Amino acid sequence: MPKPPAGGSLSVPPAARTIAALPGAGSTAVWQGAIASLCMAVGGLGVGWMASGSSLIRVPFFIVLRDNPVLVFLSTALVVFGGLLLVRAWLRLDQRVQDWGAVDPKVTVRVAALWCAPLMLTFPLFSRDVYAYIGQGRLMAAGLDPYVNGISALNNYHNLGPDSMWTEAPTPYGPLFLWIEQGIVGLSGGSLEIAFLLFRIVAALGVVLCAVAVIGLSKHFGLDPSKTLWLTVANPLFVINFIASIHNDALMLGLLLVGLLAAVRRRPVLAVVLVTASIGVKPITVLALPFIGLIWAGKGAGWGRRIARWAGTAAISLALLTIAGAVSGFWFGWVPAMATPGTVWIWYAPFGLLSVVAGWLTQIAGGDPDFVAAIIKRLGTIIGVVAAAWLIVRGGTEKVMLRMALAFTAVVVTAPMIQPWYITWLMALFALVGVSGGRPQLAYYVVTVFFTVIALTDQLDVFEWIPLVVVRSVAIVLSVAFVAYMVLWDWKTRILFAPLIPSRRGA
């Protein structure tokens, strides 16, 4: 039977639109990924985030599971093993399939859905941001301004389970997500479990939007939709950070991508509305608006037309955000609140590490370490913004997607904190530029492995009398061992990482 053309889903017979029909016995890798996801979901019952105010905290099953150190370590092992087995399944799927042009995009979407499904029914993993969402929703329901008040303004706020960073800090989210938070809190009737399940459904809807947009954008740019879906929505980082961790980045990214799809299909006003909705979730996507203006201007447009389209894009978006601010009564309170994540740092963020080192050296010299660290962080932010602005004005209307991907990269890389879920934005945008193999695809392998390990070893919820340092050490050792196995010993996957291993010839 002849193979269908790349991206030509209409020519694929219905019988070939099932997981079992994946070429090269790819279904084996798919079911391996499903088992991996199930392991994570089961382990998440033991070390996923459970708020102290949860109605399940007194259920005997969870008391035994979370109170017994052996079961806690077993749960940790299941989560780590499942997360990295999912990475291996993802790698093997590409190896098995080889020719993604023979795969209907619907099949790849089903693969992603199968890998996400078990994680819909476990506790939040690797992040408790969803409990901050619930707290902010309660602030809204109480008539308090979340751009002024932290969650600590609520009675018994500790029972809600948010990270301590959010107890005093204002929310950096846009007005649309505040309404979603308030709506979910109202629908949940005070139940934390129902609330985070509803937020997980919202995240899943964001993933659906991503899938729809990726298929449409891939066809527009002449890319293979199934391969691009494999790089994005079926990527373990998307599954872990969007479904397991329940980050609102899923909805933010989904709205951004469907906005880009509307833009390339010559529906500029709809594109601006959708991207503005994305800004209403997380304002970082305001960075996409100038690129929407460039797409609207069209190829070969001169400065006059570009400036006119930028002005039109800004006017529409500003009008919508002003209306949203007026309706909520909070206006543009999210603008100063956006600085909240910049107060923290992480070791693999260049400017975050540099700020800490510079502060330490300043303290030794008798200076003010906080002042110096703040300057370094601010310098990184300025460099990122300037680089993004240069990419907006440089190059006219050519290579808009690549420049937008680079602009987002500049802003992320120069931030003092780089969260694993930030990387999903970049992976989606670069995938739509085109990743055909070689070094770009190797970069996807490395980034996926690295940030999966970061997620798996970062945040696990255990009772106070169980030593967290021991639990995390178990997670780190297991992660390092599994990665070493994939990279050095597994004859099926080590070939993918061979360019990173020094050659032994001549030794």
XYZ file of C-alpha atoms in Angstrom:
507
model
C 0.000 0.000 0.000
C 1.537 3.367 -0.956
C 2.442 5.783 1.814
C 0.426 8.978 2.093
C 2.163 12.290 1.494
C 3.543 14.156 4.522
C 0.733 15.946 6.296
C -1.839 14.329 4.009
C -4.207 12.897 6.571
C -7.085 12.719 4.088
C -5.284 10.038 2.104
C -4.802 7.767 5.124
C -7.409 4.970 5.256
C -9.573 4.956 8.416
C -8.061 1.601 9.453
C -4.656 3.293 9.662
C -5.871 5.953 12.079
C -5.396 3.794 15.149
C -2.430 3.423 17.467
C -2.064 -0.235 16.500
C -1.456 0.832 12.896
C 1.667 2.864 13.709
C 4.492 1.816 11.369
C 7.529 -0.003 12.683
C 5.616 -1.499 15.634
C 5.408 1.988 17.106
C 2.456 0.879 19.205
C 4.917 -0.911 21.511
C 6.471 2.422 22.445
C 3.026 3.962 22.825
C 1.898 1.388 25.373
C 5.223 1.635 27.162
C 4.487 5.339 27.554
C 1.003 4.565 28.851
C 2.479 2.262 31.507
C 4.979 4.988 32.394
C 2.210 7.532 32.850
C 0.241 5.071 34.982
C 3.307 4.561 37.202
C 3.546 8.308 37.702
C -0.155 8.549 38.522
C 0.034 5.751 41.126
C 3.208 7.193 42.640
C 1.574 10.605 42.702
C -0.982 9.328 45.206
C 1.896 8.945 47.656
C 4.071 11.996 46.932
C 1.839 14.314 44.910
C 0.781 17.565 46.554
C -2.052 17.146 49.061
C -3.171 20.270 50.913
C -3.505 20.062 54.688
C -7.120 21.131 54.268
C -7.876 18.260 51.890
C -10.846 16.078 52.745
C -8.724 13.047 51.793
C -5.986 13.623 54.350
C -7.865 11.564 56.947
C -8.741 8.691 54.609
C -7.005 5.536 55.967
C -5.591 4.574 52.552
C -3.753 7.880 52.189
C -2.680 7.908 55.837
C -0.980 4.520 55.396
C 0.469 5.419 51.987
C 1.922 8.740 53.112
C 2.868 7.854 56.687
C 4.952 4.764 55.896
C 8.501 5.722 54.771
C 8.859 2.546 52.711
C 5.678 3.324 50.763
C 6.771 6.951 50.342
C 10.095 5.817 48.862
C 8.250 3.327 46.655
C 5.920 6.105 45.462
C 8.951 8.287 44.707
C 10.547 5.458 42.740
C 7.350 4.956 40.736
C 7.148 8.654 39.883
C 10.800 8.879 38.811
C 10.776 5.579 36.932
C 7.509 6.507 35.207
C 8.717 9.961 34.204
C 11.931 8.730 32.601
C 10.299 5.651 31.090
C 7.937 8.099 29.413
C 10.967 9.926 27.994
C 12.345 6.633 26.703
C 8.984 5.724 25.159
C 8.903 9.122 23.448
C 12.390 8.571 22.017
C 11.583 5.034 20.912
C 8.368 6.137 19.246
C 10.308 8.335 16.840
C 12.796 5.535 16.191
C 10.020 3.049 15.542
C 7.985 5.288 13.278
C 10.857 6.786 11.256
C 8.501 8.107 8.563
C 6.044 10.421 10.288
C 4.457 11.190 6.933
C 2.836 7.763 7.121
C 1.096 8.640 10.403
C -2.219 10.433 10.527
C -2.018 13.411 12.935
C -5.079 12.045 14.724
C -3.019 9.026 15.748
C -0.334 11.208 17.327
C -3.049 13.149 19.160
C -4.427 9.852 20.489
C -0.952 8.901 21.666
C -0.685 12.172 23.603
C -4.186 11.634 25.048
C -3.297 8.101 26.149
C -0.173 9.342 27.905
C -2.062 12.179 29.588
C -5.130 10.189 30.699
C -3.757 8.442 33.844
C -2.353 11.727 35.153
C -5.790 13.336 35.092
C -6.704 11.373 38.236
C -3.778 11.862 40.598
C -2.637 14.625 42.931
C -0.736 17.595 41.456
C 2.844 16.540 40.783
C 6.098 18.547 40.842
C 4.330 21.847 41.564
C 1.638 23.169 43.866
C 0.858 26.244 41.808
C -2.680 24.937 41.343
C -3.291 25.519 45.065
C -2.187 29.108 44.550
C -4.767 29.319 41.749
C -7.417 28.121 44.201
C -6.308 30.666 46.796
C -6.400 33.481 44.255
C -9.870 32.349 43.193
C -10.974 32.602 46.810
C -9.507 36.089 47.005
C -11.663 37.010 44.018
C -14.741 35.417 45.574
C -14.098 37.400 48.764
C -13.946 40.647 46.814
C -10.229 41.176 47.453
C -7.804 42.457 44.845
C -5.298 39.631 44.041
C -2.939 42.221 42.530
C -2.639 43.819 45.966
C -3.304 40.964 48.394
C -1.462 37.683 48.758
C -3.275 34.500 49.732
C -2.377 35.226 53.366
C -5.286 37.687 53.379
C -7.591 34.653 53.639
C -8.457 32.932 56.903
C -6.698 29.570 57.370
C -4.853 30.082 54.097
C -2.217 27.468 55.036
C -4.879 24.764 54.648
C -5.153 25.609 50.952
C -1.653 24.233 50.313
C 0.006 27.049 48.313
C 3.744 27.566 48.134
C 4.943 30.106 50.710
C 6.051 32.407 47.868
C 2.411 33.031 46.983
C 1.136 33.624 50.494
C 2.345 37.230 50.518
C 2.935 37.932 46.820
C 0.336 39.339 44.414
C -0.673 37.241 41.413
C 1.139 37.849 38.101
C -1.735 36.399 36.053
C -4.044 38.266 33.719
C -7.744 39.063 34.186
C -9.032 36.121 32.126
C -7.319 33.598 34.358
C -8.545 35.408 37.482
C -12.105 34.876 36.249
C -11.359 31.223 35.552
C -9.961 30.874 39.083
C -13.045 32.504 40.578
C -15.388 30.381 38.460
C -13.684 27.116 39.426
C -13.700 28.014 43.113
C -17.425 28.685 42.812
C -18.107 25.420 40.959
C -16.014 23.331 43.357
C -18.139 24.249 46.363
C -15.076 24.534 48.581
C -13.630 21.128 47.653
C -9.896 21.321 46.916
C -10.002 18.003 45.032
C -12.818 19.086 42.715
C -11.065 22.426 42.199
C -7.747 20.995 41.064
C -9.516 18.449 38.855
C -11.370 21.326 37.185
C -8.096 23.203 36.724
C -6.638 20.037 35.203
C -9.533 19.957 32.727
C -8.727 23.570 31.811
C -5.094 22.553 31.269
C -6.228 19.638 29.103
C -8.337 22.030 27.023
C -5.189 24.112 26.581
C -3.377 21.020 25.280
C -6.251 20.401 22.860
C -5.892 23.969 21.566
C -2.151 23.359 21.160
C -2.830 20.201 19.128
C -5.346 21.909 16.851
C -3.025 24.851 16.269
C 0.067 22.693 15.727
C -1.704 20.682 13.025
C -2.929 23.804 11.239
C 0.352 25.710 11.531
C 2.400 22.693 10.447
C 0.376 22.352 7.273
C 0.664 26.084 6.605
C 4.456 26.034 6.951
C 4.864 22.787 5.007
C 5.905 20.741 8.034
C 4.856 17.216 8.939
C 1.955 17.616 11.418
C 2.528 14.262 13.093
C 6.237 14.904 13.628
C 5.492 18.368 15.013
C 2.865 16.924 17.345
C 5.439 14.393 18.555
C 7.830 17.251 19.311
C 5.164 19.197 21.213
C 1.936 17.817 22.677
C 3.272 14.243 22.915
C 6.539 15.455 24.437
C 7.005 14.332 28.083
C 7.590 17.945 29.142
C 4.109 18.860 27.887
C 2.528 15.828 29.571
C 4.326 16.440 32.875
C 4.105 20.231 33.117
C 0.629 20.712 31.667
C -1.308 17.696 32.936
C 0.624 16.325 35.930
C 1.625 19.753 37.279
C -1.553 21.582 36.103
C 0.158 24.773 34.963
C -1.915 27.513 33.350
C 0.834 27.755 30.706
C -1.142 25.073 28.832
C -4.053 27.449 28.268
C -1.723 30.410 27.681
C 0.219 28.528 25.007
C -2.900 27.044 23.426
C -4.477 30.479 22.977
C -1.197 31.888 21.646
C -0.844 29.130 19.045
C -4.449 29.337 17.814
C -3.911 33.102 17.597
C -0.892 32.487 15.369
C -2.970 30.087 13.294
C -5.616 32.767 12.802
C -2.886 35.243 11.829
C -1.371 33.070 9.101
C -4.875 32.365 7.794
C -5.357 36.110 7.276
C -7.759 36.710 10.145
C -5.739 39.390 11.943
C -8.427 40.775 14.236
C -9.289 37.282 15.506
C -5.572 36.633 15.929
C -5.164 39.721 18.117
C -8.237 38.764 20.172
C -6.895 35.254 20.789
C -3.390 36.429 21.669
C -4.913 39.043 23.981
C -6.844 36.220 25.659
C -3.482 34.478 26.093
C -2.126 37.658 27.692
C -5.184 37.531 29.938
C -3.862 34.217 31.256
C -0.136 35.039 31.550
C 0.954 38.474 30.312
C 4.329 37.229 29.009
C 2.677 36.556 25.636
C 2.367 40.306 25.072
C 5.710 39.663 23.374
C 3.861 37.928 20.526
C 1.750 40.957 19.560
C 4.414 42.743 17.457
C 4.971 39.520 15.510
C 1.226 39.224 14.904
C 1.482 42.746 13.480
C 4.293 41.639 11.148
C 2.261 38.673 9.904
C -0.684 41.023 9.377
C 1.520 43.419 7.399
C 2.504 40.627 5.023
C 5.772 39.757 3.329
C 7.707 42.609 1.833
C 5.800 45.264 3.774
C 7.622 48.551 4.252
C 8.074 50.488 7.471
C 4.871 52.451 6.994
C 2.696 49.377 6.697
C 4.503 47.616 9.540
C 4.066 50.568 11.898
C 0.405 50.866 10.941
C -0.193 47.176 11.680
C 1.708 47.397 14.961
C -0.466 50.346 15.942
C -3.639 48.492 14.973
C -2.578 45.382 16.874
C -1.711 47.404 19.975
C -4.951 49.391 19.815
C -7.180 46.306 19.609
C -5.326 44.491 22.375
C -5.164 47.530 24.656
C -8.879 48.163 24.190
C -9.728 44.566 25.132
C -7.438 44.599 28.168
C -8.864 47.955 29.267
C -12.394 46.594 29.051
C -11.349 43.494 31.016
C -9.670 45.680 33.634
C -12.735 47.884 33.938
C -15.097 44.913 34.304
C -12.914 43.263 36.954
C -12.234 46.568 38.680
C -8.533 45.721 38.906
C -7.512 47.553 35.737
C -3.832 46.921 34.923
C -2.781 45.649 38.322
C -1.016 42.723 36.636
C 1.684 45.025 35.230
C 3.574 45.618 38.517
C 2.633 42.124 39.735
C 4.541 40.592 36.813
C 7.757 41.258 38.741
C 6.866 38.601 41.321
C 8.672 35.594 39.705
C 11.816 37.728 39.237
C 12.492 37.771 42.994
C 13.685 34.149 42.923
C 16.486 32.385 41.081
C 17.667 28.924 40.061
C 21.134 27.539 39.491
C 20.797 26.726 35.765
C 19.531 30.228 34.884
C 22.691 32.168 33.867
C 21.653 35.482 35.378
C 20.179 33.790 38.436
C 23.452 32.026 39.169
C 25.469 35.132 38.349
C 23.365 37.246 40.738
C 23.990 34.850 43.620
C 27.729 34.547 42.939
C 28.077 38.331 42.604
C 26.084 38.847 45.809
C 28.264 36.346 47.667
C 31.471 38.033 46.509
C 30.045 41.425 47.451
C 29.193 40.169 50.922
C 32.766 38.930 51.387
C 33.989 42.384 50.366
C 31.693 43.991 52.939
C 29.105 45.333 50.475
C 25.346 44.892 50.124
C 24.760 41.480 48.451
C 21.027 42.029 47.872
C 21.637 45.296 46.058
C 24.215 43.740 43.722
C 22.077 40.645 43.092
C 19.103 42.853 42.233
C 21.212 44.833 39.739
C 22.376 41.622 38.021
C 18.812 40.342 37.766
C 17.593 43.669 36.388
C 20.470 43.714 33.910
C 19.422 40.280 32.656
C 15.838 41.479 32.212
C 17.004 44.538 30.257
C 19.235 42.429 27.999
C 16.340 40.055 27.294
C 13.945 42.882 26.454
C 16.484 44.659 24.235
C 17.265 41.422 22.378
C 13.549 40.775 21.855
C 13.011 44.332 20.584
C 15.923 43.949 18.170
C 14.384 40.734 16.806
C 11.059 42.515 16.328
C 12.441 45.342 14.205
C 15.287 43.455 12.536
C 14.571 41.496 9.366
C 11.346 43.107 8.210
C 8.559 40.579 7.699
C 10.833 37.616 6.916
C 11.298 34.574 9.173
C 8.727 35.876 11.646
C 8.243 32.528 13.447
C 11.972 32.024 13.947
C 12.447 35.548 15.251
C 9.507 35.170 17.618
C 10.944 31.890 18.950
C 14.299 33.603 19.467
C 12.647 36.598 21.161
C 10.865 34.359 23.681
C 14.134 32.482 24.180
C 15.971 35.725 24.929
C 13.430 36.691 27.589
C 13.425 33.226 29.195
C 17.182 32.657 29.172
C 17.974 36.067 30.711
C 15.464 35.622 33.558
C 16.804 34.710 37.019
C 14.297 31.842 37.218
C 13.753 29.356 34.389
C 10.973 26.945 35.261
C 10.656 23.657 33.305
C 7.254 24.712 32.004
C 8.739 27.854 30.436
C 10.661 25.556 28.103
C 7.419 24.227 26.621
C 6.753 27.647 25.047
C 10.125 27.596 23.312
C 9.831 23.981 22.197
C 6.462 24.671 20.590
C 7.666 27.753 18.716
C 10.887 26.154 17.474
C 9.009 23.011 16.410
C 6.872 25.233 14.172
C 10.015 26.681 12.619
C 10.979 23.123 11.666
C 13.024 20.391 13.360
C 14.012 17.799 10.788
C 16.771 15.960 12.643
C 20.472 16.327 13.358
C 21.588 18.796 16.013
C 18.211 20.536 16.406
C 16.510 17.229 17.223
C 19.400 16.245 19.495
C 18.784 19.517 21.341
C 15.159 18.413 21.851
C 16.383 15.113 23.320
C 18.790 16.819 25.728
C 16.357 19.541 26.809
C 13.570 17.002 27.347
C 15.769 14.731 29.458
C 17.286 17.593 31.484
C 14.062 19.373 32.366
C 12.227 16.117 33.020
C 14.891 15.254 35.609
C 14.586 18.762 37.082
C 10.818 18.270 37.444
C 11.086 14.750 38.884
C 13.596 15.727 41.575
C 12.389 19.203 42.512
C 9.096 19.112 44.415
C 7.711 16.063 46.193
C 5.183 16.242 49.036
C 5.995 14.195 52.138
C 5.030 14.486 55.798
C 7.355 16.473 58.057
C 8.640 13.418 59.950
C 9.877 11.757 56.742
C 13.240 13.290 55.786
C 12.687 15.179 52.550
C 16.417 15.264 51.826
C 16.484 11.451 51.776
C 13.420 11.254 49.522
C 14.920 13.770 47.089
C 18.238 11.961 47.177
C 16.456 8.767 46.150
C 14.791 10.664 43.289
C 18.115 12.143 42.157
C 20.009 8.833 42.294
C 17.270 7.002 40.387
C 17.068 9.781 37.799
C 20.821 9.853 37.216
C 20.924 6.062 36.961
C 18.069 5.919 34.434
C 19.516 8.734 32.312
C 22.950 7.057 32.358
C 21.289 3.837 31.235
C 19.535 5.553 28.304
C 22.578 7.533 27.223
C 25.379 5.008 27.785
C 24.083 1.430 27.934
C 20.662 1.048 26.304
C 21.647 0.001 22.781
C 18.318 1.275 21.423
C 18.529 4.831 22.757
C 22.240 5.485 23.235
C 22.686 5.934 19.488
C 20.528 9.062 19.753
C 22.996 10.640 22.185
C 26.152 9.343 20.469
C 27.196 12.821 19.192
C 27.508 13.922 22.837
C 29.821 11.061 23.845
C 33.542 11.529 23.120
C 34.854 9.017 20.589
C 37.123 6.293 21.918
C 38.993 5.901 18.645
C 42.731 6.030 19.038
C 42.494 5.422 22.781
